[in-house]
PDB file of C-alpha atoms in Angstrom:
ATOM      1  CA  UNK M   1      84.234 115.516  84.162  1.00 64.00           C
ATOM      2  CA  UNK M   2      87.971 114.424  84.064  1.00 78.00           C
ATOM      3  CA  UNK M   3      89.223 118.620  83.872  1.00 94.00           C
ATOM      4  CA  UNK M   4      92.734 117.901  83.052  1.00 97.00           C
ATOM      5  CA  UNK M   5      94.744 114.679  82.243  1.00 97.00           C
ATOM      6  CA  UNK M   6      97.984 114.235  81.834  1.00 97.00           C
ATOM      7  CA  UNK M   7     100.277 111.393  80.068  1.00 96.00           C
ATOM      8  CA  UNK M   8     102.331 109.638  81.462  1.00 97.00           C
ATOM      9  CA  UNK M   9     102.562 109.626  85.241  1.00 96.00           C
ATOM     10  CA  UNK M  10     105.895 108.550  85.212  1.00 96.00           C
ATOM     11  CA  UNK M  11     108.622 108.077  82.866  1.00 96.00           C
ATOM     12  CA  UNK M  12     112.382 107.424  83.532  1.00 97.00           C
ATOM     13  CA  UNK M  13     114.496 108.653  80.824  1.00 96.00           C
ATOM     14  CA  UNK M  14     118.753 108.190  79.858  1.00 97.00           C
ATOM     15  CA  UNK M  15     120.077 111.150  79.194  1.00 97.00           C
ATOM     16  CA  UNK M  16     119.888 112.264  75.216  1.00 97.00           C
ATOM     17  CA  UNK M  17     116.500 110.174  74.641  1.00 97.00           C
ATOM     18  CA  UNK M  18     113.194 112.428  73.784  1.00 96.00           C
ATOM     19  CA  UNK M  19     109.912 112.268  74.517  1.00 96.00           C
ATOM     20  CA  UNK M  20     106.324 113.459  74.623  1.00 98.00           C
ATOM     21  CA  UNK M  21     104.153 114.411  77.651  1.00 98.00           C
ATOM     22  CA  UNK M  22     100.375 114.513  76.959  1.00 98.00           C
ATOM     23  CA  UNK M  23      97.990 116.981  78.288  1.00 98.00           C
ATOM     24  CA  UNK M  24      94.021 116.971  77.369  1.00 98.00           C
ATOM     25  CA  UNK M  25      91.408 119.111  78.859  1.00 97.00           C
ATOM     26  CA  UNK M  26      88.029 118.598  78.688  1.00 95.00           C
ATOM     27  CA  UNK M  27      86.026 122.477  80.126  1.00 94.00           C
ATOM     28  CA  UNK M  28      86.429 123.932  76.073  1.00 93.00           C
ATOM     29  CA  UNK M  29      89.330 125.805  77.891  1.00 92.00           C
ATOM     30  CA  UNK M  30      90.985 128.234  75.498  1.00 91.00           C
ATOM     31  CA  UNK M  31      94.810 128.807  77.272  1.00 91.00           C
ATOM     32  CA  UNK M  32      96.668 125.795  78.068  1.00 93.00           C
ATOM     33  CA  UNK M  33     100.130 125.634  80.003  1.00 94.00           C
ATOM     34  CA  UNK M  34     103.216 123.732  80.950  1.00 97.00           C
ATOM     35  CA  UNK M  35     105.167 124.107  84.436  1.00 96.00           C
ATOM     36  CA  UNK M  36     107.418 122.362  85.787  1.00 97.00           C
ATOM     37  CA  UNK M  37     107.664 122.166  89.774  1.00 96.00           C
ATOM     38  CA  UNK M  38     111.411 121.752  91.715  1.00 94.00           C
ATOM     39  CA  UNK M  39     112.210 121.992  95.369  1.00 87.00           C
ATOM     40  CA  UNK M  40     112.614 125.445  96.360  1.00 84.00           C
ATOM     41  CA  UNK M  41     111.562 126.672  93.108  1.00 86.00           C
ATOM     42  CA  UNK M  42     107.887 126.879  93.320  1.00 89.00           C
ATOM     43  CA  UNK M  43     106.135 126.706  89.577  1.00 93.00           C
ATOM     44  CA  UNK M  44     107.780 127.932  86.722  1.00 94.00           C
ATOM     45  CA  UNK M  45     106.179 128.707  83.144  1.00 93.00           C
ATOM     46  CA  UNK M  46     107.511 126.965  80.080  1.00 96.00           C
ATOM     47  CA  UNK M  47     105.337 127.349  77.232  1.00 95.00           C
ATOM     48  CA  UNK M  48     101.820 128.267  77.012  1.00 93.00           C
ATOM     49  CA  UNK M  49      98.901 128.739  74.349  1.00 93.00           C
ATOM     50  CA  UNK M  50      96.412 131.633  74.985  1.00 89.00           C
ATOM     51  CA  UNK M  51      94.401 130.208  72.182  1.00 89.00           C
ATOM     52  CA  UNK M  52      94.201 127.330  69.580  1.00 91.00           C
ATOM     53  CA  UNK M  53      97.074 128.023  67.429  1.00 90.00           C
ATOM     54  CA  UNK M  54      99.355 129.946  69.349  1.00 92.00           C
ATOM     55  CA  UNK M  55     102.321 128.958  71.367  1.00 94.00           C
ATOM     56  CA  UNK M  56     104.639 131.308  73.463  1.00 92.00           C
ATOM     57  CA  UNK M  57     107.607 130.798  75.639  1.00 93.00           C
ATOM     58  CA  UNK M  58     107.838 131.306  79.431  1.00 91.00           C
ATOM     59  CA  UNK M  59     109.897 131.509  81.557  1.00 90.00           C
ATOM     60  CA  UNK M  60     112.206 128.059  81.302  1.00 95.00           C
ATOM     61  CA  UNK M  61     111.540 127.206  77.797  1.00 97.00           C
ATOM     62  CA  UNK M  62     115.114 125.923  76.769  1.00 96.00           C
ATOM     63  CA  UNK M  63     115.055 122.725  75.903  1.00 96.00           C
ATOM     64  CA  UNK M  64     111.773 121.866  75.313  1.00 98.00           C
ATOM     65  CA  UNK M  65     108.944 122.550  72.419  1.00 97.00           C
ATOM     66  CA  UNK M  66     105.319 122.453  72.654  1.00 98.00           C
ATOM     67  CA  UNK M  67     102.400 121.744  70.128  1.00 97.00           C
ATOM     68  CA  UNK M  68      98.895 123.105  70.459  1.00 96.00           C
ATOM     69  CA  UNK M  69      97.579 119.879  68.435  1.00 90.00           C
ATOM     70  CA  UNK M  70      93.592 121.288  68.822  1.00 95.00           C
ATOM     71  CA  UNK M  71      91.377 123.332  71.514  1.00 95.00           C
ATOM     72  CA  UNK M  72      92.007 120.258  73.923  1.00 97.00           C
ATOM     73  CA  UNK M  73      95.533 118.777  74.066  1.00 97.00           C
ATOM     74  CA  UNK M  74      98.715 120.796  74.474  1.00 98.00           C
ATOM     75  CA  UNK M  75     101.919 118.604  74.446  1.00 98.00           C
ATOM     76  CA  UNK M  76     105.473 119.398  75.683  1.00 98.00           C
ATOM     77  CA  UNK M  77     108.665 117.805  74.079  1.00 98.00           C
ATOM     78  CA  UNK M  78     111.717 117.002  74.841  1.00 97.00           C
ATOM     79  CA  UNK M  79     114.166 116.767  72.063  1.00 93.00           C
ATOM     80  CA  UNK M  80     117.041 115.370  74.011  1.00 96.00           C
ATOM     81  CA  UNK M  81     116.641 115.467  77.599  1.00 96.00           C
ATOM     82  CA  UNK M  82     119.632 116.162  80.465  1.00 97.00           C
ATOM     83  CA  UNK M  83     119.531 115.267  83.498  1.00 97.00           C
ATOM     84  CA  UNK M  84     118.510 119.037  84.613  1.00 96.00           C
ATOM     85  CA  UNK M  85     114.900 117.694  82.804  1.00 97.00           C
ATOM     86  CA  UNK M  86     114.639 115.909  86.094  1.00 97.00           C
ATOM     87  CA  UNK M  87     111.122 117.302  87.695  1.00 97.00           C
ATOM     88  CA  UNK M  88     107.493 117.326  88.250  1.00 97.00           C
ATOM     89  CA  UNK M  89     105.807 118.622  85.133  1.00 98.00           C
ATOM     90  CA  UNK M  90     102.002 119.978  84.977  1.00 97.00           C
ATOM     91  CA  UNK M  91      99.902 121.143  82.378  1.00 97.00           C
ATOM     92  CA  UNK M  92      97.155 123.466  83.594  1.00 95.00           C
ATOM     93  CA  UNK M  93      94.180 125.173  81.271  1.00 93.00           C
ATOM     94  CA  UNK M  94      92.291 128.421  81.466  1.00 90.00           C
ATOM     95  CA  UNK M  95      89.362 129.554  80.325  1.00 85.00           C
ATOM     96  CA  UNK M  96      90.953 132.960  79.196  1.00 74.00           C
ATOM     97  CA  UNK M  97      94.770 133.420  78.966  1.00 70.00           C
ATOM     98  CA  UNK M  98      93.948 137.107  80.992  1.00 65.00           C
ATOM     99  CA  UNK M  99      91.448 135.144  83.453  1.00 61.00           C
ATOM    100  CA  UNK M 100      94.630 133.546  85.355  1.00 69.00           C
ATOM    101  CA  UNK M 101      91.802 131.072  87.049  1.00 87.00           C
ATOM    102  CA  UNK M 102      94.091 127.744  86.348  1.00 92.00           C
ATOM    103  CA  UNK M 103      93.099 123.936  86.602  1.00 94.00           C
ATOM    104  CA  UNK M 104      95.950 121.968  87.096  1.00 96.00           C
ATOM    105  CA  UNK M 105      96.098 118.488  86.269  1.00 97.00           C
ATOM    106  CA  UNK M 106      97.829 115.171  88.198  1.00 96.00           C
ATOM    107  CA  UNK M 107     101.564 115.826  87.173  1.00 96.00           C
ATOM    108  CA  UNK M 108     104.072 113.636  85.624  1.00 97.00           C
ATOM    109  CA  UNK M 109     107.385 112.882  87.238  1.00 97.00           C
ATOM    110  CA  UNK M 110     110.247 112.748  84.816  1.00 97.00           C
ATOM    111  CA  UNK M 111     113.518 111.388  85.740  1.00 97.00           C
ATOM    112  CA  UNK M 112     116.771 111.680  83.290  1.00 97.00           C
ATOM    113  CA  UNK M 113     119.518 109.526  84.638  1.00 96.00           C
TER     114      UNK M 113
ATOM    115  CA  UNK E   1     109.984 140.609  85.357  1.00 79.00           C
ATOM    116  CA  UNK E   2     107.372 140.078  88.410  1.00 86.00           C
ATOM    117  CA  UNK E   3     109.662 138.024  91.374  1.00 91.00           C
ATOM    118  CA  UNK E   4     107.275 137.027  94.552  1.00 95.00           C
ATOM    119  CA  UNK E   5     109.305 135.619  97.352  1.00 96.00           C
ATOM    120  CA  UNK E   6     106.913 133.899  99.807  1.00 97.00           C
ATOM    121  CA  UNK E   7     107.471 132.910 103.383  1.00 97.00           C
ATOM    122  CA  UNK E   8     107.767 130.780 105.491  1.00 97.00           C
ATOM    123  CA  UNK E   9     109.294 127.540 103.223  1.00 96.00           C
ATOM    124  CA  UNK E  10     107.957 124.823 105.952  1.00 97.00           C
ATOM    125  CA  UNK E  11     105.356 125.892 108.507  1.00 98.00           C
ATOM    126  CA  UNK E  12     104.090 123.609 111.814  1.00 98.00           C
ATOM    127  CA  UNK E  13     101.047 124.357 113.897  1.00 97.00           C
ATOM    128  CA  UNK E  14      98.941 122.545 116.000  1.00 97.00           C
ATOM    129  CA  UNK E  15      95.155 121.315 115.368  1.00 97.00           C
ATOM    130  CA  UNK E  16      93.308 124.158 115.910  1.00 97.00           C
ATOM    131  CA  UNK E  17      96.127 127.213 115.856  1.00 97.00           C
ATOM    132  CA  UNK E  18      96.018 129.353 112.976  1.00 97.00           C
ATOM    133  CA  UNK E  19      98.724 129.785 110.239  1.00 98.00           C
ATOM    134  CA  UNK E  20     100.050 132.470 108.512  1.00 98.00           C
ATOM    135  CA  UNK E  21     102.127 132.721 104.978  1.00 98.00           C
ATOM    136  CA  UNK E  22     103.310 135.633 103.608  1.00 98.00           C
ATOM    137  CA  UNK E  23     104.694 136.817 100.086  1.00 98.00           C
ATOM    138  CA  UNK E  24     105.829 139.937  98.780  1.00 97.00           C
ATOM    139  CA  UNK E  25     105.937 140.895  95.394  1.00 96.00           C
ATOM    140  CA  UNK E  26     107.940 143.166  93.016  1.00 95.00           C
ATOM    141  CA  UNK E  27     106.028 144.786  90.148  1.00 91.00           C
ATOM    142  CA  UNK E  28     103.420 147.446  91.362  1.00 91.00           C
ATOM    143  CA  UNK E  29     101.396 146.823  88.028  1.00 88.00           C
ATOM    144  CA  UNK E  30     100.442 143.331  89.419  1.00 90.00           C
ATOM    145  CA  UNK E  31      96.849 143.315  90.307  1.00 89.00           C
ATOM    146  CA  UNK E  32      95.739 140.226  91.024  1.00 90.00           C
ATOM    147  CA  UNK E  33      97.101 137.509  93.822  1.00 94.00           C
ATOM    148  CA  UNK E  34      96.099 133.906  93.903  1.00 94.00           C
ATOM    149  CA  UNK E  35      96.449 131.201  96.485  1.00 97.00           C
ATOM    150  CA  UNK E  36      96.904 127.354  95.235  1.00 97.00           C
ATOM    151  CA  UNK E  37      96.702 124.728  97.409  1.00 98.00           C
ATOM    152  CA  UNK E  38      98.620 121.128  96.239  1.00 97.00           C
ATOM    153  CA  UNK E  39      97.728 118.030  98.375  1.00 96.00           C
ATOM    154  CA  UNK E  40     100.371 115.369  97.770  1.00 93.00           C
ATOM    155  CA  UNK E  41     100.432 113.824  94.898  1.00 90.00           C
ATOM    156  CA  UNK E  42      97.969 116.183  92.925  1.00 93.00           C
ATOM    157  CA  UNK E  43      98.142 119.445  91.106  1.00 95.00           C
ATOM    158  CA  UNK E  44      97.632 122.944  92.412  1.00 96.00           C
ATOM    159  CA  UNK E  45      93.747 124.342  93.262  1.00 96.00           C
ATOM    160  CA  UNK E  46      93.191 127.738  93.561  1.00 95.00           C
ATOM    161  CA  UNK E  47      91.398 128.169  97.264  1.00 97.00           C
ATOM    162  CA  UNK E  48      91.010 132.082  97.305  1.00 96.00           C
ATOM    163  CA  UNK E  49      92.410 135.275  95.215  1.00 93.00           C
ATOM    164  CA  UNK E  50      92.009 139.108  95.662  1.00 92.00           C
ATOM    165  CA  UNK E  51      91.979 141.556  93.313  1.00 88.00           C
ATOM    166  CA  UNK E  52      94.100 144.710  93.803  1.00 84.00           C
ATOM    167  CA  UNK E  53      90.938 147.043  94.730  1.00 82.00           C
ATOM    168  CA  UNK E  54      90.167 144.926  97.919  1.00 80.00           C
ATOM    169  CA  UNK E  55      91.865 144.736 101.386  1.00 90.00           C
ATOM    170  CA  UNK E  56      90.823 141.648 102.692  1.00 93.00           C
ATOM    171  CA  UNK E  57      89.029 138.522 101.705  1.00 93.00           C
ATOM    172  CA  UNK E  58      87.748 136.071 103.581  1.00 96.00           C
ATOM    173  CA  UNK E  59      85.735 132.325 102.501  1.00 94.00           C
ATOM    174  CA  UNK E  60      85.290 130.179 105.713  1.00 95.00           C
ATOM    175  CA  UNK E  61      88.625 129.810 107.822  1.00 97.00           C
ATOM    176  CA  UNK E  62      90.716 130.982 104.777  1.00 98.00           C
ATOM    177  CA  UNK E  63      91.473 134.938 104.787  1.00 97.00           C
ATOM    178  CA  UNK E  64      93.451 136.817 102.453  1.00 97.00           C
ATOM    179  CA  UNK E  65      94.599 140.034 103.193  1.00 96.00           C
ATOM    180  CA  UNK E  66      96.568 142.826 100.845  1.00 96.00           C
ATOM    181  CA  UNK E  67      98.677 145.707 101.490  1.00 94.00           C
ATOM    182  CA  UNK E  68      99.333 147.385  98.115  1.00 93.00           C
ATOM    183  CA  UNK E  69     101.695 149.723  99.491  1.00 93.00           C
ATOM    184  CA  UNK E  70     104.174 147.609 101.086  1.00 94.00           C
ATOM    185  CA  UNK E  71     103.689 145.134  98.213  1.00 95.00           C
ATOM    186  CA  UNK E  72     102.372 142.081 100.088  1.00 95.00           C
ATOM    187  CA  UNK E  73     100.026 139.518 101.089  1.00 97.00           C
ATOM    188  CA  UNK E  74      99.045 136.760 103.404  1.00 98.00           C
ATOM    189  CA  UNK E  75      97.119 133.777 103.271  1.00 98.00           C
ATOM    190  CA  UNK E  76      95.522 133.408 106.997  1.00 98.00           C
ATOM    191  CA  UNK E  77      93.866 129.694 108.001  1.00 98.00           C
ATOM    192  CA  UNK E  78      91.784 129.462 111.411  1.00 97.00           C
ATOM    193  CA  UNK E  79      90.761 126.680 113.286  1.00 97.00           C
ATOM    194  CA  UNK E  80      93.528 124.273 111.137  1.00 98.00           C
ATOM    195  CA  UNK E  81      92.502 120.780 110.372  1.00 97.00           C
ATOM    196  CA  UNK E  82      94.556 117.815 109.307  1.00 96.00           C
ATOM    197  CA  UNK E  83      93.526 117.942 105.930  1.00 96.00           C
ATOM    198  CA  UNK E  84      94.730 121.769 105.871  1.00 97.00           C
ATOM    199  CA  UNK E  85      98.358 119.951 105.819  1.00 97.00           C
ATOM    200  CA  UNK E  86      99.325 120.440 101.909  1.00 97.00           C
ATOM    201  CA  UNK E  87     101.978 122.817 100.169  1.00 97.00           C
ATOM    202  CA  UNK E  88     100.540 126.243  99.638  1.00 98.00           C
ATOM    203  CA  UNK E  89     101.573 128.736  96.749  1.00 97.00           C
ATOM    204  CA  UNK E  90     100.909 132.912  96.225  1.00 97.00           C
ATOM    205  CA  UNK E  91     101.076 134.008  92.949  1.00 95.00           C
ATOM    206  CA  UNK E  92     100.690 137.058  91.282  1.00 93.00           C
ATOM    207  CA  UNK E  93      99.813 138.648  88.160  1.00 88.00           C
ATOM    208  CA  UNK E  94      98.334 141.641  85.991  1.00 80.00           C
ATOM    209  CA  UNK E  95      94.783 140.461  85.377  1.00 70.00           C
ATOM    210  CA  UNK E  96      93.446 142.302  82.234  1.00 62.00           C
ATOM    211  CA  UNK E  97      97.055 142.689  79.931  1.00 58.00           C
ATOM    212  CA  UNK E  98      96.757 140.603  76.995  1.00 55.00           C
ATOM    213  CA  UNK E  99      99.603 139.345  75.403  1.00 53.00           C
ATOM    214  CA  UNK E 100     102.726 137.444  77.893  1.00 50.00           C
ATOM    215  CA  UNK E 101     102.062 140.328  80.847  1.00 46.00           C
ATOM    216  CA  UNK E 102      99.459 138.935  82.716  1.00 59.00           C
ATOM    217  CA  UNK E 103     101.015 135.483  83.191  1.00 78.00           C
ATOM    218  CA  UNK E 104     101.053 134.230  86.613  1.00 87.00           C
ATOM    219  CA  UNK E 105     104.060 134.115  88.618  1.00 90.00           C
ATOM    220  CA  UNK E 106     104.140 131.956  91.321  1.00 93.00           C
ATOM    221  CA  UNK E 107     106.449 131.811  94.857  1.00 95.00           C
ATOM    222  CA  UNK E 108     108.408 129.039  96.010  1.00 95.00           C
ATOM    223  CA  UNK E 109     105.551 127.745  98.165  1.00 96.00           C
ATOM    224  CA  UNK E 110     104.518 126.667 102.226  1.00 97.00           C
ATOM    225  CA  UNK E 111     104.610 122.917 103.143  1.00 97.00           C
ATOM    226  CA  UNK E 112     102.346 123.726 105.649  1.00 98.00           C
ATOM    227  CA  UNK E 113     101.829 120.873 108.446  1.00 97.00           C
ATOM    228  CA  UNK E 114      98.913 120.837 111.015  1.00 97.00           C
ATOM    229  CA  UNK E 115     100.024 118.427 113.828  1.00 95.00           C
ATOM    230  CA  UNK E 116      97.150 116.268 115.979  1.00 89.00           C
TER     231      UNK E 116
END
C-alpha cells in the first residue's frame, strides 16, 4: 500500500521554465491537496479538490494551477516559475474534504535559480 | 481567516524529560486541533487530535490538552526518546463545514530535539 506518491523528488528549475509535479493516491481518497512547506512558515494550502472534479484555491494559489486528472492523481503546475517557487511541496489526500484526517506523501523539493 | 501561532520554534530536552508545545488559535468556530509529526525527509503524520467537546487526550506518552476559552492547546510527550526528535505541527480547523471553511490551518511548527 504505497498511500501517497509524489513526482519528482527533486527538480531544479531557471527562472521562467514550467513544470508539473505528480501526486497519486492509492486509499480511493476523495479530497486531494497541495502545500507547500518554508522555514518559519509551517504548511500552507494552495489548491485542493474535495472531490473528483472540483478544484479550489487556498491560501497561496498565485502562480500555480492544479488538475484533478481522476479520483487518484491531483497535479500542481507551474506556468512560469520565480525564484519565490523555491520550496518543499506536498500533496496530501483525505478521505472526506470535512474529515481533515490527511496522508501526506514524501515531498518534492523545487529549486528556481 | 483562522491564524494559529504555535510555540516554541526549536525545542531541546533530554532523554527521558518531557516536552511541551503550545499553539493558540484565532477563530472560536474552530473545533477540531490536529498534531502532525514530520521525521526528516518525509511528510507530515497525524499522531493525535481532539475535538472541541474534550479537555484532554491522551495515547501512550503523547497528551493533548485544550482550553477552549483561552483559545489554546498543547501537545505534551513523556518519557522522550530519540526517535521523538522530528518537527511537530498544530493545526486547526472547523470539522463538519462543507465548502473552503473547514480547511486545516496549520502553525509554523516545533523542531523538537531529544538529546542522549
Amino acid at each position: 500500500n504505497a498511500g501517497v506518491t509524489q513526482t519528482p523528488k527533486f527538480q531544479v528549475l531557471k527562472t521562467g521554465q514550467s513544470m508539473t509535479l505528480q501526486c497519486a493516491q492509492d486509499m480511493n481518497h476523495n479530497s486531494m491537496y497541495w502545500y507547500r512547506q518554508d522555514p518559519g512558515m509551517g504548511l500552507r494550502l494552495i489548491y485542493y479538490s474535495a472531490s473528483e472534479g472540483t478544484t479550489d484555491k487556498g491560501e497561496v494559489p498565485n502562480g500555480y494551477n492544479v488538475s484533478r486528472l481522476n479520483k487518484r492523481e491531483f497535479s500542481l503546475r507551474l506556468e512560469s516559475a520565480a525564484p519565490s517557487q523555491t520550496s518543499v511541496y506536498f500533496c496530501a489526500s483525505s478521505e472526506l474534504h470535512g474529515a481533515n484526517v490527511l496522508t501526506f506523501g514524501a515531498g518534492s523539493r523545487l529549486t528556481v535559480l | 481567516g483562522e491564524n494559529v501561532e504555535q510555540h516554541p520554534s526549536t525545542l531541546s530536552v533530554q532523554e527521558g524529560d518531557s516536552a511541551v508545545i503550545k499553539c493558540t488559535y484565532s477563530d472560536s468556530a474552530s473545533n477540531y486541533f490536529p498534531w502532525y509529526k514530520q521525521e526528516l525527509g518525509k511528510g507530515p503524520q497525524l499522531i493525535i487530535d481532539i475535538r472541541s467537546n474534550v479537555g484532554e487526550k491522551k495515547d501512550q506518552r503523547i497528551a493533548v490538552t485544550l482550553n477552549k476559552t483561552a483559545k489554546h492547546f498543547s501537545l505534551h510527550i513523556t518519557e522522550t526518546q530519540p526517535e521523538d526528535s522530528a518537527v511537530y505541527f498544530c493545526a486547526a480547523s472547523i470539522r463538519g463545514r462543507t465548502g473552503g471553511g473547514n480547511k486545516l490551518t496549520f502553525g509554523t511548527g516545533t523542531q523538537l530535539k531529544v538529546e542522549l
